[in-house]
Amino acid sequence: QEVNQYCMGSFDALSAFSVQEADPSKASKPFDRDRDGLVPSGGAATVILESLDSALKRGANILAEVVGYGFSSNGGHISNPSVDGPVRSLHMALKDAGVSAGAIDYINAHATSTPTGDTSEAKALNEVFGQFKPYVSSTKSMTGHECWMAGASEIVYSMLMMQNGFIAPNINFENPDEDSAKLNIAKETVEKEINIFLSNSFGFGGTNSSLIIKKFI
């Protein structure tokens, strides 16, 4: 994903960007009460998805196993998401993986630091995972929003956490709002074994995808 004025112009037209310029390192603050928009960034990531038989046959270094996937669409407004769509995506992924909400060790949230988007996701996560309180963080707090590349990048980030036994922090989370206060958000790096994680990727127009990945043993 390359950052330039052409690919980012449409986001600017939607007033999706943060205008906190005094300290750019604090501008991306997913789930924080004072968030005001996303910070665009670039990046590149590649993951290879193949059948277990194929990977074993060629002696591949298997990093993890995709066990569940959910997708929903709730188009009603291009930049004002609902809670229903993400909830359906999350339930679909859990059902596909054959696991309960309590089995998830970590959630890499989509949260981009936009006021309405983060609220919608926080409410959805509370509805599905509320009683279990898995650790949650948005790596976009550190990387910014890699836009079209974000989903792949965040799978890579989460697999690195799983391989090395830690949860990356949701930096700049200083003042929770009513909804994010109910989540178990990692404010600092947490040393924890991750056996199974979920990563959300939501998009403008109401597209919602949730991917569940398990440590390969």
PDB file of C-alpha atoms in Angstrom:
ATOM      1  CA  GLN A   1       0.000   0.000   0.000  1.00  0.00           C
ATOM      2  CA  GLU A   2       1.519   3.288  -1.145  1.00  0.00           C
ATOM      3  CA  VAL A   3       0.545   6.592   0.413  1.00  0.00           C
ATOM      4  CA  ASN A   4       0.012   9.454  -2.007  1.00  0.00           C
ATOM      5  CA  GLN A   5      -2.448  12.275  -2.595  1.00  0.00           C
ATOM      6  CA  TYR A   6      -4.376  10.317  -5.204  1.00  0.00           C
ATOM      7  CA  CYS A   7      -5.224   7.202  -3.204  1.00  0.00           C
ATOM      8  CA  MET A   8      -5.856   9.169  -0.014  1.00  0.00           C
ATOM      9  CA  GLY A   9      -7.915  12.006  -1.485  1.00  0.00           C
ATOM     10  CA  SER A  10     -11.217  10.176  -1.096  1.00  0.00           C
ATOM     11  CA  PHE A  11     -10.579   9.548   2.607  1.00  0.00           C
ATOM     12  CA  ASP A  12      -9.829  13.230   3.080  1.00  0.00           C
ATOM     13  CA  ALA A  13     -13.081  14.126   1.327  1.00  0.00           C
ATOM     14  CA  LEU A  14     -14.934  12.003   3.889  1.00  0.00           C
ATOM     15  CA  SER A  15     -13.203  13.896   6.721  1.00  0.00           C
ATOM     16  CA  ALA A  16     -11.849  10.560   7.939  1.00  0.00           C
ATOM     17  CA  PHE A  17      -8.383  11.813   8.907  1.00  0.00           C
ATOM     18  CA  SER A  18      -7.262  13.005  12.315  1.00  0.00           C
ATOM     19  CA  VAL A  19      -6.500  16.717  12.526  1.00  0.00           C
ATOM     20  CA  GLN A  20      -4.417  16.444  15.695  1.00  0.00           C
ATOM     21  CA  GLU A  21      -1.181  17.890  14.337  1.00  0.00           C
ATOM     22  CA  ALA A  22       0.443  19.152  17.543  1.00  0.00           C
ATOM     23  CA  ASP A  23       1.923  15.712  18.313  1.00  0.00           C
ATOM     24  CA  PRO A  24       1.583  13.331  15.329  1.00  0.00           C
ATOM     25  CA  SER A  25       2.732  10.351  17.416  1.00  0.00           C
ATOM     26  CA  LYS A  26      -0.428  10.768  19.525  1.00  0.00           C
ATOM     27  CA  ALA A  27      -2.872  11.259  16.640  1.00  0.00           C
ATOM     28  CA  SER A  28      -3.783   7.593  16.161  1.00  0.00           C
ATOM     29  CA  LYS A  29      -5.596   6.638  19.356  1.00  0.00           C
ATOM     30  CA  PRO A  30      -8.052   3.791  18.739  1.00  0.00           C
ATOM     31  CA  PHE A  31     -10.789   3.429  21.376  1.00  0.00           C
ATOM     32  CA  ASP A  32      -9.654   6.577  23.198  1.00  0.00           C
ATOM     33  CA  ARG A  33     -12.354   9.083  24.103  1.00  0.00           C
ATOM     34  CA  ASP A  34     -10.485  11.902  22.333  1.00  0.00           C
ATOM     35  CA  ARG A  35      -9.913  10.164  18.993  1.00  0.00           C
ATOM     36  CA  ASP A  36     -10.892  12.211  15.967  1.00  0.00           C
ATOM     37  CA  GLY A  37      -9.913  10.218  12.893  1.00  0.00           C
ATOM     38  CA  LEU A  38      -7.462   7.817  11.315  1.00  0.00           C
ATOM     39  CA  VAL A  39      -3.818   8.345  10.387  1.00  0.00           C
ATOM     40  CA  PRO A  40      -3.040   6.949   6.914  1.00  0.00           C
ATOM     41  CA  SER A  41       0.076   4.878   6.360  1.00  0.00           C
ATOM     42  CA  GLY A  42       1.633   2.484   3.887  1.00  0.00           C
ATOM     43  CA  GLY A  43       2.976  -1.019   4.154  1.00  0.00           C
ATOM     44  CA  ALA A  44       3.351  -4.417   2.533  1.00  0.00           C
ATOM     45  CA  ALA A  45       2.593  -7.932   3.724  1.00  0.00           C
ATOM     46  CA  THR A  46       2.229 -11.355   2.144  1.00  0.00           C
ATOM     47  CA  VAL A  47       0.905 -14.584   3.596  1.00  0.00           C
ATOM     48  CA  ILE A  48       0.684 -17.909   1.783  1.00  0.00           C
ATOM     49  CA  LEU A  49      -2.523 -19.860   2.294  1.00  0.00           C
ATOM     50  CA  GLU A  50      -2.542 -23.515   1.279  1.00  0.00           C
ATOM     51  CA  SER A  51      -4.000 -26.842   2.283  1.00  0.00           C
ATOM     52  CA  LEU A  52      -2.348 -28.802   5.075  1.00  0.00           C
ATOM     53  CA  ASP A  53      -1.617 -31.711   2.722  1.00  0.00           C
ATOM     54  CA  SER A  54       0.195 -29.417   0.307  1.00  0.00           C
ATOM     55  CA  ALA A  55       2.213 -27.719   3.045  1.00  0.00           C
ATOM     56  CA  LEU A  56       3.283 -31.031   4.592  1.00  0.00           C
ATOM     57  CA  LYS A  57       4.163 -32.523   1.224  1.00  0.00           C
ATOM     58  CA  ARG A  58       6.590 -29.739   0.377  1.00  0.00           C
ATOM     59  CA  GLY A  59       8.003 -29.492   3.901  1.00  0.00           C
ATOM     60  CA  ALA A  60       6.792 -25.949   4.475  1.00  0.00           C
ATOM     61  CA  ASN A  61       7.415 -24.085   7.699  1.00  0.00           C
ATOM     62  CA  ILE A  62       3.785 -23.873   8.826  1.00  0.00           C
ATOM     63  CA  LEU A  63       3.295 -20.708  10.853  1.00  0.00           C
ATOM     64  CA  ALA A  64      -0.359 -21.065  11.831  1.00  0.00           C
ATOM     65  CA  GLU A  65      -3.704 -22.541  10.836  1.00  0.00           C
ATOM     66  CA  VAL A  66      -6.745 -20.622   9.598  1.00  0.00           C
ATOM     67  CA  VAL A  67      -9.660 -22.216  11.426  1.00  0.00           C
ATOM     68  CA  GLY A  68     -12.542 -19.785  11.016  1.00  0.00           C
ATOM     69  CA  TYR A  69     -13.785 -16.966   8.822  1.00  0.00           C
ATOM     70  CA  GLY A  70     -16.825 -14.729   8.910  1.00  0.00           C
ATOM     71  CA  PHE A  71     -18.048 -12.059   6.519  1.00  0.00           C
ATOM     72  CA  SER A  72     -21.062  -9.786   6.515  1.00  0.00           C
ATOM     73  CA  SER A  73     -22.290  -6.695   4.742  1.00  0.00           C
ATOM     74  CA  ASN A  74     -24.531  -4.046   6.226  1.00  0.00           C
ATOM     75  CA  GLY A  75     -24.412  -1.254   3.685  1.00  0.00           C
ATOM     76  CA  GLY A  76     -26.483   1.666   4.885  1.00  0.00           C
ATOM     77  CA  HIS A  77     -23.997   4.511   4.969  1.00  0.00           C
ATOM     78  CA  ILE A  78     -20.490   4.597   3.519  1.00  0.00           C
ATOM     79  CA  SER A  79     -18.762   5.738   6.712  1.00  0.00           C
ATOM     80  CA  ASN A  80     -21.280   5.232   9.534  1.00  0.00           C
ATOM     81  CA  PRO A  81     -21.211   1.504  10.395  1.00  0.00           C
ATOM     82  CA  SER A  82     -23.773  -0.450  12.377  1.00  0.00           C
ATOM     83  CA  VAL A  83     -23.204  -2.911  15.211  1.00  0.00           C
ATOM     84  CA  ASP A  84     -25.251  -5.714  13.672  1.00  0.00           C
ATOM     85  CA  GLY A  85     -22.864  -6.406  10.773  1.00  0.00           C
ATOM     86  CA  PRO A  86     -19.721  -6.904  12.888  1.00  0.00           C
ATOM     87  CA  VAL A  87     -21.663  -9.051  15.376  1.00  0.00           C
ATOM     88  CA  ARG A  88     -22.804 -11.349  12.575  1.00  0.00           C
ATOM     89  CA  SER A  89     -19.268 -11.561  11.194  1.00  0.00           C
ATOM     90  CA  LEU A  90     -17.868 -12.469  14.613  1.00  0.00           C
ATOM     91  CA  HIS A  91     -20.487 -15.140  15.290  1.00  0.00           C
ATOM     92  CA  MET A  92     -19.958 -16.595  11.817  1.00  0.00           C
ATOM     93  CA  ALA A  93     -16.187 -16.867  12.366  1.00  0.00           C
ATOM     94  CA  LEU A  94     -16.622 -18.560  15.756  1.00  0.00           C
ATOM     95  CA  LYS A  95     -19.119 -21.028  14.323  1.00  0.00           C
ATOM     96  CA  ASP A  96     -16.864 -21.789  11.356  1.00  0.00           C
ATOM     97  CA  ALA A  97     -13.915 -22.386  13.700  1.00  0.00           C
ATOM     98  CA  GLY A  98     -15.989 -24.556  16.009  1.00  0.00           C
ATOM     99  CA  VAL A  99     -14.853 -22.655  19.092  1.00  0.00           C
ATOM    100  CA  SER A 100     -16.588 -20.624  21.770  1.00  0.00           C
ATOM    101  CA  ALA A 101     -15.983 -16.935  22.376  1.00  0.00           C
ATOM    102  CA  GLY A 102     -14.097 -17.924  25.524  1.00  0.00           C
ATOM    103  CA  ALA A 103     -11.438 -19.737  23.481  1.00  0.00           C
ATOM    104  CA  ILE A 104     -10.069 -16.541  21.915  1.00  0.00           C
ATOM    105  CA  ASP A 105      -6.875 -15.353  23.615  1.00  0.00           C
ATOM    106  CA  TYR A 106      -6.428 -12.096  21.724  1.00  0.00           C
ATOM    107  CA  ILE A 107      -8.340  -9.837  19.336  1.00  0.00           C
ATOM    108  CA  ASN A 108      -6.533  -7.550  16.915  1.00  0.00           C
ATOM    109  CA  ALA A 109      -9.290  -4.993  16.483  1.00  0.00           C
ATOM    110  CA  HIS A 110      -9.985  -3.143  13.269  1.00  0.00           C
ATOM    111  CA  ALA A 111     -10.295   0.092  15.282  1.00  0.00           C
ATOM    112  CA  THR A 112      -8.916   2.923  13.159  1.00  0.00           C
ATOM    113  CA  SER A 113      -9.319   5.816  15.628  1.00  0.00           C
ATOM    114  CA  THR A 114     -12.525   7.149  14.075  1.00  0.00           C
ATOM    115  CA  PRO A 115     -15.290   8.158  16.508  1.00  0.00           C
ATOM    116  CA  THR A 116     -18.150   6.123  15.019  1.00  0.00           C
ATOM    117  CA  GLY A 117     -16.146   3.149  13.738  1.00  0.00           C
ATOM    118  CA  ASP A 118     -14.419   2.397  17.037  1.00  0.00           C
ATOM    119  CA  THR A 119     -17.680   2.754  18.946  1.00  0.00           C
ATOM    120  CA  SER A 120     -19.429   0.309  16.632  1.00  0.00           C
ATOM    121  CA  GLU A 121     -16.653  -2.273  16.982  1.00  0.00           C
ATOM    122  CA  ALA A 122     -16.404  -1.862  20.753  1.00  0.00           C
ATOM    123  CA  LYS A 123     -20.138  -2.495  21.095  1.00  0.00           C
ATOM    124  CA  ALA A 124     -19.902  -5.557  18.836  1.00  0.00           C
ATOM    125  CA  LEU A 125     -16.953  -6.983  20.792  1.00  0.00           C
ATOM    126  CA  ASN A 126     -18.769  -6.391  24.071  1.00  0.00           C
ATOM    127  CA  GLU A 127     -21.853  -8.152  22.763  1.00  0.00           C
ATOM    128  CA  VAL A 128     -19.962 -11.250  21.615  1.00  0.00           C
ATOM    129  CA  PHE A 129     -17.031 -11.473  24.063  1.00  0.00           C
ATOM    130  CA  GLY A 130     -18.177  -9.356  27.017  1.00  0.00           C
ATOM    131  CA  GLN A 131     -18.164 -11.986  29.747  1.00  0.00           C
ATOM    132  CA  PHE A 132     -14.855 -13.526  28.640  1.00  0.00           C
ATOM    133  CA  LYS A 133     -12.757 -10.335  28.427  1.00  0.00           C
ATOM    134  CA  PRO A 134     -10.059 -11.451  25.955  1.00  0.00           C
ATOM    135  CA  TYR A 135      -7.187  -9.033  25.460  1.00  0.00           C
ATOM    136  CA  VAL A 136      -7.879  -6.465  22.745  1.00  0.00           C
ATOM    137  CA  SER A 137      -5.586  -4.019  20.977  1.00  0.00           C
ATOM    138  CA  SER A 138      -5.454  -2.198  17.689  1.00  0.00           C
ATOM    139  CA  THR A 139      -2.007  -2.255  16.105  1.00  0.00           C
ATOM    140  CA  LYS A 140      -3.144   0.744  14.047  1.00  0.00           C
ATOM    141  CA  SER A 141      -2.355   2.792  17.145  1.00  0.00           C
ATOM    142  CA  MET A 142       1.312   2.199  16.248  1.00  0.00           C
ATOM    143  CA  THR A 143       1.255   1.721  12.486  1.00  0.00           C
ATOM    144  CA  GLY A 144      -1.554   4.005  11.386  1.00  0.00           C
ATOM    145  CA  HIS A 145      -4.143   2.661   8.956  1.00  0.00           C
ATOM    146  CA  GLU A 146      -2.498   0.803   6.079  1.00  0.00           C
ATOM    147  CA  CYS A 147      -5.847   0.862   4.276  1.00  0.00           C
ATOM    148  CA  TRP A 148      -6.007  -1.902   1.649  1.00  0.00           C
ATOM    149  CA  MET A 149      -2.974  -3.623   3.168  1.00  0.00           C
ATOM    150  CA  ALA A 150      -4.155  -3.450   6.787  1.00  0.00           C
ATOM    151  CA  GLY A 151      -5.856  -6.858   6.905  1.00  0.00           C
ATOM    152  CA  ALA A 152      -2.809  -8.789   5.697  1.00  0.00           C
ATOM    153  CA  SER A 153      -0.393  -6.745   7.807  1.00  0.00           C
ATOM    154  CA  GLU A 154      -2.393  -7.294  10.968  1.00  0.00           C
ATOM    155  CA  ILE A 155      -2.444 -11.048  10.411  1.00  0.00           C
ATOM    156  CA  VAL A 156       1.351 -10.934  10.217  1.00  0.00           C
ATOM    157  CA  TYR A 157       1.603  -8.761  13.347  1.00  0.00           C
ATOM    158  CA  SER A 158      -0.711 -11.103  15.253  1.00  0.00           C
ATOM    159  CA  MET A 159       1.207 -14.213  14.163  1.00  0.00           C
ATOM    160  CA  LEU A 160       4.436 -12.602  15.379  1.00  0.00           C
ATOM    161  CA  MET A 161       2.764 -12.047  18.747  1.00  0.00           C
ATOM    162  CA  MET A 162       1.607 -15.670  18.800  1.00  0.00           C
ATOM    163  CA  GLN A 163       5.092 -16.951  17.947  1.00  0.00           C
ATOM    164  CA  ASN A 164       6.798 -14.813  20.568  1.00  0.00           C
ATOM    165  CA  GLY A 165       4.265 -14.924  23.407  1.00  0.00           C
ATOM    166  CA  PHE A 166       3.213 -11.319  23.786  1.00  0.00           C
ATOM    167  CA  ILE A 167       0.381  -8.908  23.025  1.00  0.00           C
ATOM    168  CA  ALA A 168       1.286  -5.588  21.451  1.00  0.00           C
ATOM    169  CA  PRO A 169      -0.172  -2.551  23.212  1.00  0.00           C
ATOM    170  CA  ASN A 170      -2.916  -0.227  22.094  1.00  0.00           C
ATOM    171  CA  ILE A 171      -0.823   2.914  22.555  1.00  0.00           C
ATOM    172  CA  ASN A 172      -2.357   6.343  23.181  1.00  0.00           C
ATOM    173  CA  PHE A 173      -5.302   4.746  24.980  1.00  0.00           C
ATOM    174  CA  GLU A 174      -5.488   7.141  27.902  1.00  0.00           C
ATOM    175  CA  ASN A 175      -9.155   8.018  28.338  1.00  0.00           C
ATOM    176  CA  PRO A 176     -11.680   5.243  27.658  1.00  0.00           C
ATOM    177  CA  ASP A 177     -15.192   6.107  26.594  1.00  0.00           C
ATOM    178  CA  GLU A 178     -18.370   4.385  27.728  1.00  0.00           C
ATOM    179  CA  ASP A 179     -17.963   1.469  25.310  1.00  0.00           C
ATOM    180  CA  SER A 180     -14.186   0.958  25.248  1.00  0.00           C
ATOM    181  CA  ALA A 181     -14.089   0.959  29.057  1.00  0.00           C
ATOM    182  CA  LYS A 182     -15.862  -2.409  28.937  1.00  0.00           C
ATOM    183  CA  LEU A 183     -13.086  -4.002  26.851  1.00  0.00           C
ATOM    184  CA  ASN A 184      -9.891  -5.580  28.183  1.00  0.00           C
ATOM    185  CA  ILE A 185      -7.616  -3.301  26.182  1.00  0.00           C
ATOM    186  CA  ALA A 186      -3.874  -3.877  26.509  1.00  0.00           C
ATOM    187  CA  LYS A 187      -2.400  -0.459  27.336  1.00  0.00           C
ATOM    188  CA  GLU A 188       1.113  -1.883  27.587  1.00  0.00           C
ATOM    189  CA  THR A 189       2.868  -4.940  26.182  1.00  0.00           C
ATOM    190  CA  VAL A 190       1.488  -8.079  27.831  1.00  0.00           C
ATOM    191  CA  GLU A 191       3.524 -11.270  28.115  1.00  0.00           C
ATOM    192  CA  LYS A 192       1.007 -13.982  27.252  1.00  0.00           C
ATOM    193  CA  GLU A 193       0.847 -17.258  25.366  1.00  0.00           C
ATOM    194  CA  ILE A 194      -1.530 -16.944  22.419  1.00  0.00           C
ATOM    195  CA  ASN A 195      -2.969 -20.176  21.072  1.00  0.00           C
ATOM    196  CA  ILE A 196      -5.788 -18.682  19.049  1.00  0.00           C
ATOM    197  CA  PHE A 197      -6.501 -15.123  17.952  1.00  0.00           C
ATOM    198  CA  LEU A 198      -9.117 -13.229  15.987  1.00  0.00           C
ATOM    199  CA  SER A 199      -8.439 -10.343  13.627  1.00  0.00           C
ATOM    200  CA  ASN A 200     -11.113  -7.955  12.396  1.00  0.00           C
ATOM    201  CA  SER A 201     -11.028  -6.044   9.116  1.00  0.00           C
ATOM    202  CA  PHE A 202     -13.953  -3.754   8.429  1.00  0.00           C
ATOM    203  CA  GLY A 203     -14.387  -1.411   5.486  1.00  0.00           C
ATOM    204  CA  PHE A 204     -16.275   1.606   4.248  1.00  0.00           C
ATOM    205  CA  GLY A 205     -19.732   0.739   3.048  1.00  0.00           C
ATOM    206  CA  GLY A 206     -20.335  -1.875   5.738  1.00  0.00           C
ATOM    207  CA  THR A 207     -18.102  -4.803   4.761  1.00  0.00           C
ATOM    208  CA  ASN A 208     -16.998  -6.819   7.783  1.00  0.00           C
ATOM    209  CA  SER A 209     -14.599  -9.754   7.958  1.00  0.00           C
ATOM    210  CA  SER A 210     -13.329 -11.686  10.965  1.00  0.00           C
ATOM    211  CA  LEU A 211     -10.546 -14.258  10.750  1.00  0.00           C
ATOM    212  CA  ILE A 212      -9.635 -16.776  13.450  1.00  0.00           C
ATOM    213  CA  ILE A 213      -6.129 -18.234  13.410  1.00  0.00           C
ATOM    214  CA  LYS A 214      -4.742 -20.982  15.621  1.00  0.00           C
ATOM    215  CA  LYS A 215      -1.201 -21.948  16.549  1.00  0.00           C
ATOM    216  CA  PHE A 216      -0.103 -24.950  14.495  1.00  0.00           C
ATOM    217  CA  ILE A 217       1.086 -27.823  16.659  1.00  0.00           C
TER     218      ILE A 217
END
